[in-house]
Structures are given as C-alpha cells and as structure tokens.
Tab-separated table of C-alpha atoms and ligand atoms in Angstrom:
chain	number	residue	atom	x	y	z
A	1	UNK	CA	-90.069	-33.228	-84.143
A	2	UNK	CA	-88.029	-33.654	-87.678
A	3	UNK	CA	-84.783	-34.340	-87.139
A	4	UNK	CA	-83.078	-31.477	-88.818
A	5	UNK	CA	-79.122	-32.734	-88.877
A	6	UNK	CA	-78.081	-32.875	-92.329
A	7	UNK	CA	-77.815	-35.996	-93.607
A	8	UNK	CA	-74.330	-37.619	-93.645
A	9	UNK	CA	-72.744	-37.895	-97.508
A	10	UNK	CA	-69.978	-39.410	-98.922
A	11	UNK	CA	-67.144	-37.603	-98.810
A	12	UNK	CA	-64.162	-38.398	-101.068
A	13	UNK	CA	-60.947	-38.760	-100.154
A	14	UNK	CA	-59.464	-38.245	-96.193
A	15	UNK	CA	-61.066	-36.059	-93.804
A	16	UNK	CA	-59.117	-32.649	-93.874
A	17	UNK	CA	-57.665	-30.979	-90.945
A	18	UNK	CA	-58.463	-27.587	-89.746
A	19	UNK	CA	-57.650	-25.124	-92.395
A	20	UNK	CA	-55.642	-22.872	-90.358
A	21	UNK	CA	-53.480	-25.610	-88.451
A	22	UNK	CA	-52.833	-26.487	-92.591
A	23	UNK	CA	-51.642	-22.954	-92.968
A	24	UNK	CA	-49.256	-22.895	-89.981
A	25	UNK	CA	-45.349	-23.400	-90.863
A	26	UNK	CA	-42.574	-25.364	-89.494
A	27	UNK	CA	-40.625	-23.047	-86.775
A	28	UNK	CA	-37.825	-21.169	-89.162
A	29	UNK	CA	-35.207	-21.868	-86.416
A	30	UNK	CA	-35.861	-25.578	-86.815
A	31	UNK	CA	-36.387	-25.986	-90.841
A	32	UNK	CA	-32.435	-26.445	-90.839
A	33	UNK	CA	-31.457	-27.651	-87.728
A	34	UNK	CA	-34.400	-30.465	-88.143
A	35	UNK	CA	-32.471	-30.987	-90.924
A	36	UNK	CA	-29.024	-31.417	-90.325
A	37	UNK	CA	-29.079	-32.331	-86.450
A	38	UNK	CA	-26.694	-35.356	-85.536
A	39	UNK	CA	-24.069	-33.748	-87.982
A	40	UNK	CA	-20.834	-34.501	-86.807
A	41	UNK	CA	-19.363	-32.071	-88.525
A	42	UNK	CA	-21.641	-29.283	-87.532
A	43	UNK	CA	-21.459	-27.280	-84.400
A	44	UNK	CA	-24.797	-26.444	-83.682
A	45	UNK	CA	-26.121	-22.866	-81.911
A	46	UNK	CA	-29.128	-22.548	-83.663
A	47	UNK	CA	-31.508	-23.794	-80.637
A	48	UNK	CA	-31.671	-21.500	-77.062
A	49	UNK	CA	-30.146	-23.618	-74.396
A	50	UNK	CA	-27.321	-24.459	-72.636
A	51	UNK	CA	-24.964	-27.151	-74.130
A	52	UNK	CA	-24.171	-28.198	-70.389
A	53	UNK	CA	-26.668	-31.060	-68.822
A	54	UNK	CA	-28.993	-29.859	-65.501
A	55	UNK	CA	-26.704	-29.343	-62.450
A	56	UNK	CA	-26.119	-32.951	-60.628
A	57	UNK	CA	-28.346	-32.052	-57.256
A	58	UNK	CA	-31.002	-31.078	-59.466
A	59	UNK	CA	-31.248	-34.748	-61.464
A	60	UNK	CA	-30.366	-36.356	-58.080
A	61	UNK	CA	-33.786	-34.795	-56.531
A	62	UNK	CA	-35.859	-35.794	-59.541
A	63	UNK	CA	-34.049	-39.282	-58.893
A	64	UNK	CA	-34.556	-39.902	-55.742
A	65	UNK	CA	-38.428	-38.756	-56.080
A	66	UNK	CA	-38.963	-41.178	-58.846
A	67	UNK	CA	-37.322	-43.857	-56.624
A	68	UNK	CA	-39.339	-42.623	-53.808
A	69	UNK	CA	-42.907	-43.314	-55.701
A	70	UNK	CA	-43.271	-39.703	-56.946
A	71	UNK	CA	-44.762	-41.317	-60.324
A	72	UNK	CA	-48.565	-39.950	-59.864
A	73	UNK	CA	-50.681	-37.350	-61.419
A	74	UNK	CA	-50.135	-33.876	-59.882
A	75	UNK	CA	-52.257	-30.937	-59.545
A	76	UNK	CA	-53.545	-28.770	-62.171
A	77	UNK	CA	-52.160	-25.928	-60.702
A	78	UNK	CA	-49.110	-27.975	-59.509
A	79	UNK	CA	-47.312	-29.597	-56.568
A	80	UNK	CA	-48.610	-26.829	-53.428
A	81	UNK	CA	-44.378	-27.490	-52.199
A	82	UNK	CA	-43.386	-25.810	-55.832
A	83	UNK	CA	-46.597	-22.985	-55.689
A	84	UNK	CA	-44.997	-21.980	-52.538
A	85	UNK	CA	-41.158	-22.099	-53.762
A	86	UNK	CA	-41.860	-20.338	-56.444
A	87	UNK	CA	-44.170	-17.795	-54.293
A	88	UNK	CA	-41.032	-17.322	-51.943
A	89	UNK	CA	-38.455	-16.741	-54.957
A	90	UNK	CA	-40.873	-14.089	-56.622
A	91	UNK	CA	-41.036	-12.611	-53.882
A	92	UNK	CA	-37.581	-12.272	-53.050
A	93	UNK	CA	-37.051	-10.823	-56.486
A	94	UNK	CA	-39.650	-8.586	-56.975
A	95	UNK	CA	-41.056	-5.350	-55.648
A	96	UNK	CA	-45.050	-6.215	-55.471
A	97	UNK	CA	-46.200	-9.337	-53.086
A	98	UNK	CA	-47.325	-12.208	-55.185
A	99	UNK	CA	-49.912	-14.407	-53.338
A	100	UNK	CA	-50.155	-17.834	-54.356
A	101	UNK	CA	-53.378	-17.867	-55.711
A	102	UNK	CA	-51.794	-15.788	-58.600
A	103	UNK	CA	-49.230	-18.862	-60.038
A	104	UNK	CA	-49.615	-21.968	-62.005
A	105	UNK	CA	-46.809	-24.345	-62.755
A	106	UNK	CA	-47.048	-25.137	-66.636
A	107	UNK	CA	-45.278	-27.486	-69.133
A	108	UNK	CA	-42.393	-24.800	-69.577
A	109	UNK	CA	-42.543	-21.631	-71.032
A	110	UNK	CA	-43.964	-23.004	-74.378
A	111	UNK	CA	-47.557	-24.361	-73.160
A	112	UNK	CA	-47.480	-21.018	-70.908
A	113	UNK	CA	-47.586	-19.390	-73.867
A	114	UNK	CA	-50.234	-21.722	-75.546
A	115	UNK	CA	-52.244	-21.597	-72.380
A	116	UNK	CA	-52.250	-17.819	-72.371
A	117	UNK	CA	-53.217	-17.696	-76.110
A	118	UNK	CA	-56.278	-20.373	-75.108
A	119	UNK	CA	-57.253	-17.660	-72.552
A	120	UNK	CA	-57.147	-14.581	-74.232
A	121	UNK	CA	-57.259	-15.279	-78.279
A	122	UNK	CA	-61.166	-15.115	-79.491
A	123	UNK	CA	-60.931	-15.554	-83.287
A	124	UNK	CA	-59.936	-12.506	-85.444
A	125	UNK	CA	-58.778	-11.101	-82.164
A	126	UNK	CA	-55.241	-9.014	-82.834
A	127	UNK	CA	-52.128	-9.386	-80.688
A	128	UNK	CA	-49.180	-6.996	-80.893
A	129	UNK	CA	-46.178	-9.228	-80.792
A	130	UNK	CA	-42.590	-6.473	-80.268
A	131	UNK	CA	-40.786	-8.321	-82.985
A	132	UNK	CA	-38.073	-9.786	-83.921
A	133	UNK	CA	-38.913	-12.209	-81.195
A	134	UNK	CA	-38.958	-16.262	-81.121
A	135	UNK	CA	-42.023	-17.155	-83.195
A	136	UNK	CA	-43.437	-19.529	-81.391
A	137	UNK	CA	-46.505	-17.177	-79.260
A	138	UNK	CA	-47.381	-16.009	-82.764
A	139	UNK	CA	-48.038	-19.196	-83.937
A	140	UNK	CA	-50.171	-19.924	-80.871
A	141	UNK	CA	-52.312	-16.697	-81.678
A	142	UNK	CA	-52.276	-18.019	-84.937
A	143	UNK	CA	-54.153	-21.626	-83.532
A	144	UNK	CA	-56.515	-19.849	-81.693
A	145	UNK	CA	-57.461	-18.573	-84.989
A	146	UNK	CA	-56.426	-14.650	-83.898
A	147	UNK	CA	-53.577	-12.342	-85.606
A	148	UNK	CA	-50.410	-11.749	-84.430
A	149	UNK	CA	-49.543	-7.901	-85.860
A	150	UNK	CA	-45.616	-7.631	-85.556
A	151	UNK	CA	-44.242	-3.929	-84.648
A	152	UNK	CA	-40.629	-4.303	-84.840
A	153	UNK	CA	-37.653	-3.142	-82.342
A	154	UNK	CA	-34.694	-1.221	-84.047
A	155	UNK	CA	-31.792	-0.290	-84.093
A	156	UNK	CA	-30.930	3.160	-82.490
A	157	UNK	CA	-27.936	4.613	-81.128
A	158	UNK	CA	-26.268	1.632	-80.925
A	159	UNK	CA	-28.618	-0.372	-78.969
A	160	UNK	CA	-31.894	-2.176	-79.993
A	161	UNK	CA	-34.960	0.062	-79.517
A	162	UNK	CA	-38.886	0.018	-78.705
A	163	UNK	CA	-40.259	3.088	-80.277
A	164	UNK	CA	-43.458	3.191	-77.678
A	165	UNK	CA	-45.610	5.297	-80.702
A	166	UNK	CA	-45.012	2.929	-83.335
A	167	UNK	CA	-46.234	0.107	-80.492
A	168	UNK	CA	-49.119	1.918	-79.291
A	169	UNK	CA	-50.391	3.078	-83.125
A	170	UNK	CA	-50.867	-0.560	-83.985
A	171	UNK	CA	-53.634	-1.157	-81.815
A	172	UNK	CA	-57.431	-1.159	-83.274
A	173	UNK	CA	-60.411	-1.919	-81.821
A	174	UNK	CA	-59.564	-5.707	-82.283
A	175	UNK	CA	-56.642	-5.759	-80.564
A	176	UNK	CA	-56.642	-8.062	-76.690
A	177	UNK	CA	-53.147	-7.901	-76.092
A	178	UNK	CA	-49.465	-6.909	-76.152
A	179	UNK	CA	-47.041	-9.309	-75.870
A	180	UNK	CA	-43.599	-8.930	-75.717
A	181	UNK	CA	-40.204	-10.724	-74.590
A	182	UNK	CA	-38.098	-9.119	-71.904
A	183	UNK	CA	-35.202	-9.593	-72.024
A	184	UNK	CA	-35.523	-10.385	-76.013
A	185	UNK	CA	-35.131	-13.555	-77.673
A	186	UNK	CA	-33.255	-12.964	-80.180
A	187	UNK	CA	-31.502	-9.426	-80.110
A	188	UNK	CA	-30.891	-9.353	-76.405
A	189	UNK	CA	-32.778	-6.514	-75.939
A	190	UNK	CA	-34.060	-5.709	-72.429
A	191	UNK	CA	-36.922	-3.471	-71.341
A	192	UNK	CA	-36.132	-0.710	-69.033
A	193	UNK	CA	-38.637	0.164	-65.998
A	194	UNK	CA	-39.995	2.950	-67.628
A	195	UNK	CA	-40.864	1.489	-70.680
A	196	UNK	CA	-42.874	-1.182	-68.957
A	197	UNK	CA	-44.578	1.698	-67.082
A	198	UNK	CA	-45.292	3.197	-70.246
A	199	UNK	CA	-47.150	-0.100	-71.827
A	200	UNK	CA	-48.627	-1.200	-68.545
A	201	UNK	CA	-50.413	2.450	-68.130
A	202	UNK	CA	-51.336	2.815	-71.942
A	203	UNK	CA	-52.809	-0.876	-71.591
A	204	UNK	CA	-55.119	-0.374	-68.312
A	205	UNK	CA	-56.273	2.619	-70.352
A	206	UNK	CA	-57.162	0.653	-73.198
A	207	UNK	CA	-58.704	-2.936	-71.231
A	208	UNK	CA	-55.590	-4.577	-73.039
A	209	UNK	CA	-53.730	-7.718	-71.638
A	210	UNK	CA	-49.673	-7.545	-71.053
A	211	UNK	CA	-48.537	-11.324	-71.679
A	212	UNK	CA	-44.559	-10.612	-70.625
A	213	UNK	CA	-42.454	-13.456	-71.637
A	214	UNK	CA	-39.481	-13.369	-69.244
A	215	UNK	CA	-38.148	-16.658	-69.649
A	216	UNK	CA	-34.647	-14.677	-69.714
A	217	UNK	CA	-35.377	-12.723	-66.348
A	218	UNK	CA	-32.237	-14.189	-64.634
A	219	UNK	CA	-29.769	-14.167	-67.863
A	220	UNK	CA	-28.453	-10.754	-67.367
A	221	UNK	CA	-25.313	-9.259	-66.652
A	222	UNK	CA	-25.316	-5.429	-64.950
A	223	UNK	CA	-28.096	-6.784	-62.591
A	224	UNK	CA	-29.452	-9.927	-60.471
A	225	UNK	CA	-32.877	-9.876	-62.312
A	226	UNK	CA	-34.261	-7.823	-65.749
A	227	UNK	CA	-36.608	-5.292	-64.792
A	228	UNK	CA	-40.377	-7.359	-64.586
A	229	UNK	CA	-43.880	-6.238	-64.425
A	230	UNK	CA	-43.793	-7.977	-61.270
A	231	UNK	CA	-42.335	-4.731	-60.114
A	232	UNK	CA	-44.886	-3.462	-60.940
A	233	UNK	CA	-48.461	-4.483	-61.645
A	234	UNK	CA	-50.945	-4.935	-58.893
A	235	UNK	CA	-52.620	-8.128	-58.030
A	236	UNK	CA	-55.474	-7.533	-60.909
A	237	UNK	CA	-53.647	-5.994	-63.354
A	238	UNK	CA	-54.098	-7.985	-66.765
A	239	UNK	CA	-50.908	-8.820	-66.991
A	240	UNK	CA	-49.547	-12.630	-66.926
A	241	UNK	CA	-45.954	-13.006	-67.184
A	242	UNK	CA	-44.502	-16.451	-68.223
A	243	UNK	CA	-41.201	-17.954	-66.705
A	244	UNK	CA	-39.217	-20.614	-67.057
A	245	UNK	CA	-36.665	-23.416	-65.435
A	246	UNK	CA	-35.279	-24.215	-68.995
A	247	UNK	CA	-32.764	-20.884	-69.082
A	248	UNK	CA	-31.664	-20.074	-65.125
A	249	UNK	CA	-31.122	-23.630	-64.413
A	250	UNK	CA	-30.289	-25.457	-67.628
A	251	UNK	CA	-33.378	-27.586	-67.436
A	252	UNK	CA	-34.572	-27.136	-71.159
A	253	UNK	CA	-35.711	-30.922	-71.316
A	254	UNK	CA	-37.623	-31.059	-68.372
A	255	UNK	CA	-40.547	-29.267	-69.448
A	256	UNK	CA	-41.507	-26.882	-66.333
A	257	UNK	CA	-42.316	-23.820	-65.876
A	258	UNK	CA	-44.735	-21.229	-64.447
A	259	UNK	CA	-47.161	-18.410	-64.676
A	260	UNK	CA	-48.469	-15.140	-62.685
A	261	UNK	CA	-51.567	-13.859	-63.612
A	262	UNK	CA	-54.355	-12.091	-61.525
A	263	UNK	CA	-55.634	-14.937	-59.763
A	264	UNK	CA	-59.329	-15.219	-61.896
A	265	UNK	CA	-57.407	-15.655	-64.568
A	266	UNK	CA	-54.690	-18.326	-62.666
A	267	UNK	CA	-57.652	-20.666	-62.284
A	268	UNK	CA	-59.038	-20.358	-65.419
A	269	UNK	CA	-55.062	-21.459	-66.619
A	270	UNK	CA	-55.255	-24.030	-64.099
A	271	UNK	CA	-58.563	-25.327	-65.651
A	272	UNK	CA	-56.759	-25.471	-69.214
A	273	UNK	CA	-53.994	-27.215	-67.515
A	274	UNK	CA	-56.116	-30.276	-67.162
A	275	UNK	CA	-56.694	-30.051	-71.033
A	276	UNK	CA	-53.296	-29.526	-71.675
A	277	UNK	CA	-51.306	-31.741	-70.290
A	278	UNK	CA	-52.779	-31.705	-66.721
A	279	UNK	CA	-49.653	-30.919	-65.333
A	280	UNK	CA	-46.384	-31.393	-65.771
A	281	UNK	CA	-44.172	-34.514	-64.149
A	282	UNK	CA	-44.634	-34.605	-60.916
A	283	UNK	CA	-40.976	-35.951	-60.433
A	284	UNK	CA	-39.685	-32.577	-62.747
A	285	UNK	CA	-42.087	-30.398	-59.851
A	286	UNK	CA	-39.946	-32.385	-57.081
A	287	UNK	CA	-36.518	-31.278	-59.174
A	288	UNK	CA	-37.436	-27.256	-59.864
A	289	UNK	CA	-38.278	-26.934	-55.903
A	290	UNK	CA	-34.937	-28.151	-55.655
A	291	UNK	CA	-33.769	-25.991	-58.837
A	292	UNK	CA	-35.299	-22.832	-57.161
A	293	UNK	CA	-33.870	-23.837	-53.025
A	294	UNK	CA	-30.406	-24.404	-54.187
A	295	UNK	CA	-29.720	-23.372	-57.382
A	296	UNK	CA	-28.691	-19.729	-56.730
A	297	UNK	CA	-24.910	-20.654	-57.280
A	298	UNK	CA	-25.851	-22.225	-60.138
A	299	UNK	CA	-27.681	-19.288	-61.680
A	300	UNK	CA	-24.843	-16.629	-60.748
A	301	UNK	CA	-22.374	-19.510	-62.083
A	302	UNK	CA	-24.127	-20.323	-65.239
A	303	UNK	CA	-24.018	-16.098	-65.542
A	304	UNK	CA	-20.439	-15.211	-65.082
A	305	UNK	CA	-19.942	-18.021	-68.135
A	306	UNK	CA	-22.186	-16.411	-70.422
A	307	UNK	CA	-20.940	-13.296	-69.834
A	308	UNK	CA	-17.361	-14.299	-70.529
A	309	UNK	CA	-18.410	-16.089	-73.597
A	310	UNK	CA	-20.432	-12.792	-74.496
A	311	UNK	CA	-17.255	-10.951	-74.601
A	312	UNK	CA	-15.771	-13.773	-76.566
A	313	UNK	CA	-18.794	-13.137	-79.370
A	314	UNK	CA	-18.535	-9.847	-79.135
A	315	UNK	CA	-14.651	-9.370	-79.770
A	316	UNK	CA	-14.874	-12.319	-82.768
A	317	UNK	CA	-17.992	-11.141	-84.581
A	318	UNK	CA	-16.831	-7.711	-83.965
A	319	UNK	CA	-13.322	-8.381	-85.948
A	320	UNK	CA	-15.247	-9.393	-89.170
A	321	UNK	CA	-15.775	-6.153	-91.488
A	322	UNK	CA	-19.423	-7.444	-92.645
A	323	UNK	CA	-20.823	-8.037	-89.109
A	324	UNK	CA	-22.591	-5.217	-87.769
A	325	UNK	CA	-23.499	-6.358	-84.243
A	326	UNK	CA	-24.735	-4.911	-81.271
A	327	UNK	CA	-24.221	-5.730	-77.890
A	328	UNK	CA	-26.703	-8.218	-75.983
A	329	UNK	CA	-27.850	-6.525	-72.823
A	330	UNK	CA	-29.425	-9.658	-71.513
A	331	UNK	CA	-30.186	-13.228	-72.909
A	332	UNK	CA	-27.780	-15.322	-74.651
A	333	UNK	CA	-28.075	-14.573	-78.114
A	334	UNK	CA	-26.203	-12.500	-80.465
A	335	UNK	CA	-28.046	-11.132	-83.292
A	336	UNK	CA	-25.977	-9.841	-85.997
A	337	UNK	CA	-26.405	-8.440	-89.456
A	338	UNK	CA	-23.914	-9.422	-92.493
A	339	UNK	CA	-23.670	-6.791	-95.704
A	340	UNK	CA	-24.623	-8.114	-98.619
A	341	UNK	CA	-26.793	-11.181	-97.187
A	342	UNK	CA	-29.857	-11.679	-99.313
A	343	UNK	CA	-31.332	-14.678	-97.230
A	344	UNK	CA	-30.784	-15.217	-93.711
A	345	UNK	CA	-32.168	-18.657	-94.575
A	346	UNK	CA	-29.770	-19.044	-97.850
A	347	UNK	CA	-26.337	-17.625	-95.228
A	348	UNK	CA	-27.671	-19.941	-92.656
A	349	UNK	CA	-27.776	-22.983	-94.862
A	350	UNK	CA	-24.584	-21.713	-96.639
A	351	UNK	CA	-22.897	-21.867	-93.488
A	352	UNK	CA	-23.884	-24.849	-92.342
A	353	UNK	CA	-22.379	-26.897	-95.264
A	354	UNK	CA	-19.403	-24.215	-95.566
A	355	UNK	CA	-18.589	-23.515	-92.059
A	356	UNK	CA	-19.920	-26.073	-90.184
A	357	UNK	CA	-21.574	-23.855	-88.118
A	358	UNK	CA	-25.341	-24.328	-87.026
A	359	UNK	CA	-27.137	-20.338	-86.785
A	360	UNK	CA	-30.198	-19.246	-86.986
A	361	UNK	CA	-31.639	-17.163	-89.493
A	362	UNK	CA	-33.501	-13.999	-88.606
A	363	UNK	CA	-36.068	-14.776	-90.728
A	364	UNK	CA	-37.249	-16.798	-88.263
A	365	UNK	CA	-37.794	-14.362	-85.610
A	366	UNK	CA	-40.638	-12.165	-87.806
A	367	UNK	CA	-40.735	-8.365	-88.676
A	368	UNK	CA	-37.552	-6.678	-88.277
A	369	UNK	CA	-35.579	-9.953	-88.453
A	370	UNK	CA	-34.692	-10.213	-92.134
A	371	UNK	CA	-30.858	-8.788	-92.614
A	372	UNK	CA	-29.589	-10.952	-88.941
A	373	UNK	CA	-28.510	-14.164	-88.398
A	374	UNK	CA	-28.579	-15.347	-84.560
A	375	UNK	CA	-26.030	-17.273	-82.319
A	376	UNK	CA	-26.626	-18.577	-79.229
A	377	UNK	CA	-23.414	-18.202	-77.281
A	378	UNK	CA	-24.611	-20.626	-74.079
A	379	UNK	CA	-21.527	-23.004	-74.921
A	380	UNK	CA	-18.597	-23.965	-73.326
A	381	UNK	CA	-15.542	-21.353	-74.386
A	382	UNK	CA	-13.247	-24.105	-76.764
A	383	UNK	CA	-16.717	-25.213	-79.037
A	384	UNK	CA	-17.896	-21.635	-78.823
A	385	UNK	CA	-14.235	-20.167	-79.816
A	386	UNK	CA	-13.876	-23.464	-82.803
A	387	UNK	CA	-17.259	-22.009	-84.346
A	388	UNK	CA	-16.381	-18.272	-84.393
A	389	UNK	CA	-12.785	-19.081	-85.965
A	390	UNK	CA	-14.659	-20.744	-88.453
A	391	UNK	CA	-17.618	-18.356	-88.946
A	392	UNK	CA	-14.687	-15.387	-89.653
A	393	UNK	CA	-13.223	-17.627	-92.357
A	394	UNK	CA	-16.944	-18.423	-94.000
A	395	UNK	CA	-17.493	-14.354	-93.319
A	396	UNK	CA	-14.848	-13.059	-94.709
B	1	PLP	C1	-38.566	-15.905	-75.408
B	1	PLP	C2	-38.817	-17.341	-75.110
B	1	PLP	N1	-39.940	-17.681	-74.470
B	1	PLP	C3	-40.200	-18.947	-74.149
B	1	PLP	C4	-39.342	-19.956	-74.496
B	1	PLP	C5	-39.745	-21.332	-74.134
B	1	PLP	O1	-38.878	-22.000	-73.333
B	1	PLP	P1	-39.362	-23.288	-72.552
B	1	PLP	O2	-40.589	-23.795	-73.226
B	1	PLP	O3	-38.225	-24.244	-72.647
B	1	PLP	O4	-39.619	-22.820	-71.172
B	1	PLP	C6	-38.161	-19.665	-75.183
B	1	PLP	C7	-37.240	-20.722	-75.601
B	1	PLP	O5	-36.281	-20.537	-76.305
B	1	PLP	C8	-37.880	-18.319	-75.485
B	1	PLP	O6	-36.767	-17.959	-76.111
C-alpha cells in the first residue's frame, strides 16, 4: 500500500499555536492589577479573596501531613477521607441525598470549571453564560472551541434581576448548556428557589446541562447557605454544580475544590482529572477535611465580617452622588455604576494612579457589565475604610 501522508515541507518561520488559544484575551480583571501589583501605594480589591491568610488549624493540618509523609500522588477522584467529608457537609446543607459516587475533588473552582467545559463543550456548541459574571468559564467554552452567548442580569426594582424569557429565548438548537453563578460574581446577585426551579424544569425539557457555579454558597448574610440545585435536582439530573474552599475558608492559594454531578458524568470528570492535573495536593486534601470538620466558626466568623464591612461599602459608596449602587445579597463584591464613566477600564486605571485604589472594571465581567466598576469588600475594616475615603475624593 502507498503511503498516503503528505509529505512533510518546509515551513517558514515558528510553528503557530492553535488559532483560537491566539484569539483568547488576558482576564480584564487582571490586565491592571498584573500590572500594577506590588504597588505600595495602591490598595488593591480588584482580585476575589480574602486579604486574611487560611485560619491557623487549617495550615497546621496541611503541616503536619506534609511532615507526616503525605507527599504522594492522590486519587483522581480524590483522597476517599475528603469524598466522604465533603459527602457529610452536602448533606447537612442540602435537601436531596448526595451519594458519593456523585463528587470529585478538583484543582479549585477554576479547573472545575475547565473540567466541566472538557465534558460538555463539542466545538460550535453554545453555552448561555447569565452575565455580568467572572469571565473565566467563558473563556473555557471558548478553548473547547464552543460559544459562550451572554444574556445579561439587570437592574430592576432596586435589585439585580434574571428575566427567565430573555434566558430561555437565547437557546437554539446548538445550545448544551446554561451556566450561571449563584450567588453572582460580581453584582452579588443570588438566585431564589424558584428561579432555579424554573431553569432546572425548562432545561430537562430541553436535554440541556445546568453547570451552577456556587463557589459563593456560604458568603451570604439572611441565610446559612444560598439556595442550590442541590435542593433540588435528583441524582441524574444534568446538572453539576462547582464549589469551592477558596471563599468559605479563605483558602484561595491552595487550589481545592469540588464537584457534584450525576455520577456517569463524576467519572468521566474523574478521568479528565488525570489529564488535568491528576489531582490536587494531597497535603491541601488533608487541610480542606480539616477546613470542612472544623471550620464552621470560621465560616460564620469570616461572615459576620463581611457583612459589617458590607454595610461599611454600602453607607460610603452610597454618600457619593455619582454612585448608583445596589445592595449585594450574597458574595463579597460591590458592583457599582458611576455617571458619566465612559470606560470602566479608563476609571479603573484612572483610579489606580489617582486614588490609589485597585477596582475592577466591569468590562471585565461581559454583557451587562460596561457602566460598573467592582470592589471586593473581603478586607479588614481600617484598609477597607482608607480606600473608600479615598475613592469619595477621586469620585467626587
Ligand atoms: C464565580 C466564581 N467561580 C469560581 C471561582 C474560582 O475560584 P477558585 O478557583 O479559587 O475556586 C471564582 C473566583 O473568584 C468565582 O468568582
């Protein structure tokens, strides 16, 4: 038989790189903190996390498992002690039993994400992202060569909105999935029961998958948890909702967090793990089954703080006549608009070198994001309280 290959040529210059990885941006909340990080002079809440280090007992765990030899590969899936801890804490928190067989520890919420995209995304496949939202799932869509369509929240009333028509008129035949963050990164928004109901019923009906990004589930303030599809989905629903340990238990660095799909679908994510990053550190799995056993006063702790400082935001922001601002329900962001802003990325910058003060722009966050500028409020009250005296000077 001929061997049919073509034959190899000469090929100028360096071998490209996929064309659509070319195409994909830098992260708009990073462009200027990338840029002007280790600034002395500027107080920076333009990333999501708490400016306090993990809880003590937490470290000491991952510590003394280091110390004790816990330096090997773990499982896919992850450590079976964790599986069960988190099994037991789902449980505890939410109205349907989750079996085991349904969860996969993951590198945080962020490979979650990309692991989700990996199973879902064929290309030219459409995902309805509820926007403005942190980018970041969009972009995995976007590697997996589908197309993230963005159908914006808004304001209404008062409070942020989800206008379920506007959601469910985006899909097409192309469409695999909704995905959506609950509570919201950036706005604060958080989904009520019956709005899940609503997208969980319309999306059996359709053979569409729910990812639910709930990273924020425990940063809320009128309630212990934000209402979940874990309340609600049966064991084969396709739904596969992503949490975290960065947010509850101020463990952004450590990389760890978890999944709960139907439990086909868990193994397939624990097959990807492997291809991932296998798993993550098996002395970071030690710490979170710590996190998770004793980290309740933390959590409730870490809570009454933000909700404090949320007042604090809400009473500065609130003085300045070009703020228009409503109230977080959930999360730890306030997302505000400012009259007569042309750029969120031009204000941000502006106040960077003017106020000193590190935001993000809304830009960042996709459709629905363009007149807001976004604080993350997770700081200890005198930093927090030195930032908004000198974002009402800059605002003026
Ligand atoms: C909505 C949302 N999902 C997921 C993540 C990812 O967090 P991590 O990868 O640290 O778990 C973040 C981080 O800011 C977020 O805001």
């Amino acid at each position: 038989m001929a061997d049919r290959r073509p034959a190899v040529r000469a090929v100028p210059g360096p071998p490209a790189i996929r064309r659509r990885i070319a195409r994909i941006k830098e992260s708009g909340i990073r462009v200027i903190a990338n840029a002007t990080m280790g600034r002395e002079d500027v107080i920076p809440l333009w990333f999501g996390e708490s400016d306090q280090p993990t809880p003590e007992f937490i470290c000491d765990a991952a510590a003394a498992a280091l110390r004790a030899g816990d330096t090997f590969y773990a499982p896919n899936r992850g450590k079976p002690e964790l599986v069960t801890t988190i099994a037991e804490y789902e449980n505890r928190l939410y109205a349907k039993p989750i079996a085991e067989d349904r969860i996969v520890v993951t590198n945080a919420g962020m490979n979650a994400l990309m692991i989700a995209a990996e199973l879902l995304v064929d290309p030219g496949d459409e995902v309805i992202c509820v926007t403005p939202v942190w980018p970041n799932f969009l972009g995995c869509v976007e590697i997996m060569d589908g197309h993230p369509v963005e159908v914006a929240l808004a304001p209404k009333d008062g409070r942020w909105h989800l206008d379920l028509d506007h959601l469910f008129g985006a899909v097409t035949a192309r469409t695999r999935a909704i995905y959506l963050s609950t509570p919201n990164n950036p706005t604060g928004w958080m989904a009520e029961r019956d709005t899940l109901e609503a997208i969980l019923e319309f999306c059996r009906h359709h053979g569409l998958w729910v990812v639910s990004d709930e990273v924020y589930a425990r940063v809320v303030y009128d309630r212990d948890v934000a209402p979940s599809f874990l309340d609600l989905a049966e064991p084969d629903d396709a739904v596969i909702v992503v949490n975290s340990f960065s947010k509850s238990w101020s463990m952004t660095g450590w990389r760890l967090g978890w999944v709960v799909a139907p439990a086909e679908a868990a193994t397939m994510m624990e097959r990807l793990n492997e291809f991932n990053v296998a798993s993550p550190a098996a002395a970071a799995q030690t710490a979170g089954i710590t996190a998770i056993r004793q980290g309740e006063p933390h959590v409730l702790e870490m809570r009454a703080g933000l909700a404090r400082a949320r007042d604090t935001v809400m009473a500065a922001l609130g003085a300045i006549d070009r703020v228009e601002l409503i109230r977080p329900d959930a999360a730890f962001y306030a997302f505000f608009g400012v009259h007569g802003m042309n750029s969120p990325t031009a204000m941000a910058w502006s106040l960077v070198e003017q106020a000193g003060v590190g935001l993000a722009p809304g830009d960042a966050f996709g459709a629905g994001g363009d007149n807001y500028l976004r604080i993350c409020y997770a700081k200890s009250p005198d930093l927090l309280e030195t930032a908004l005296d000198r974002l009402a000077v800059a605002l003026r």
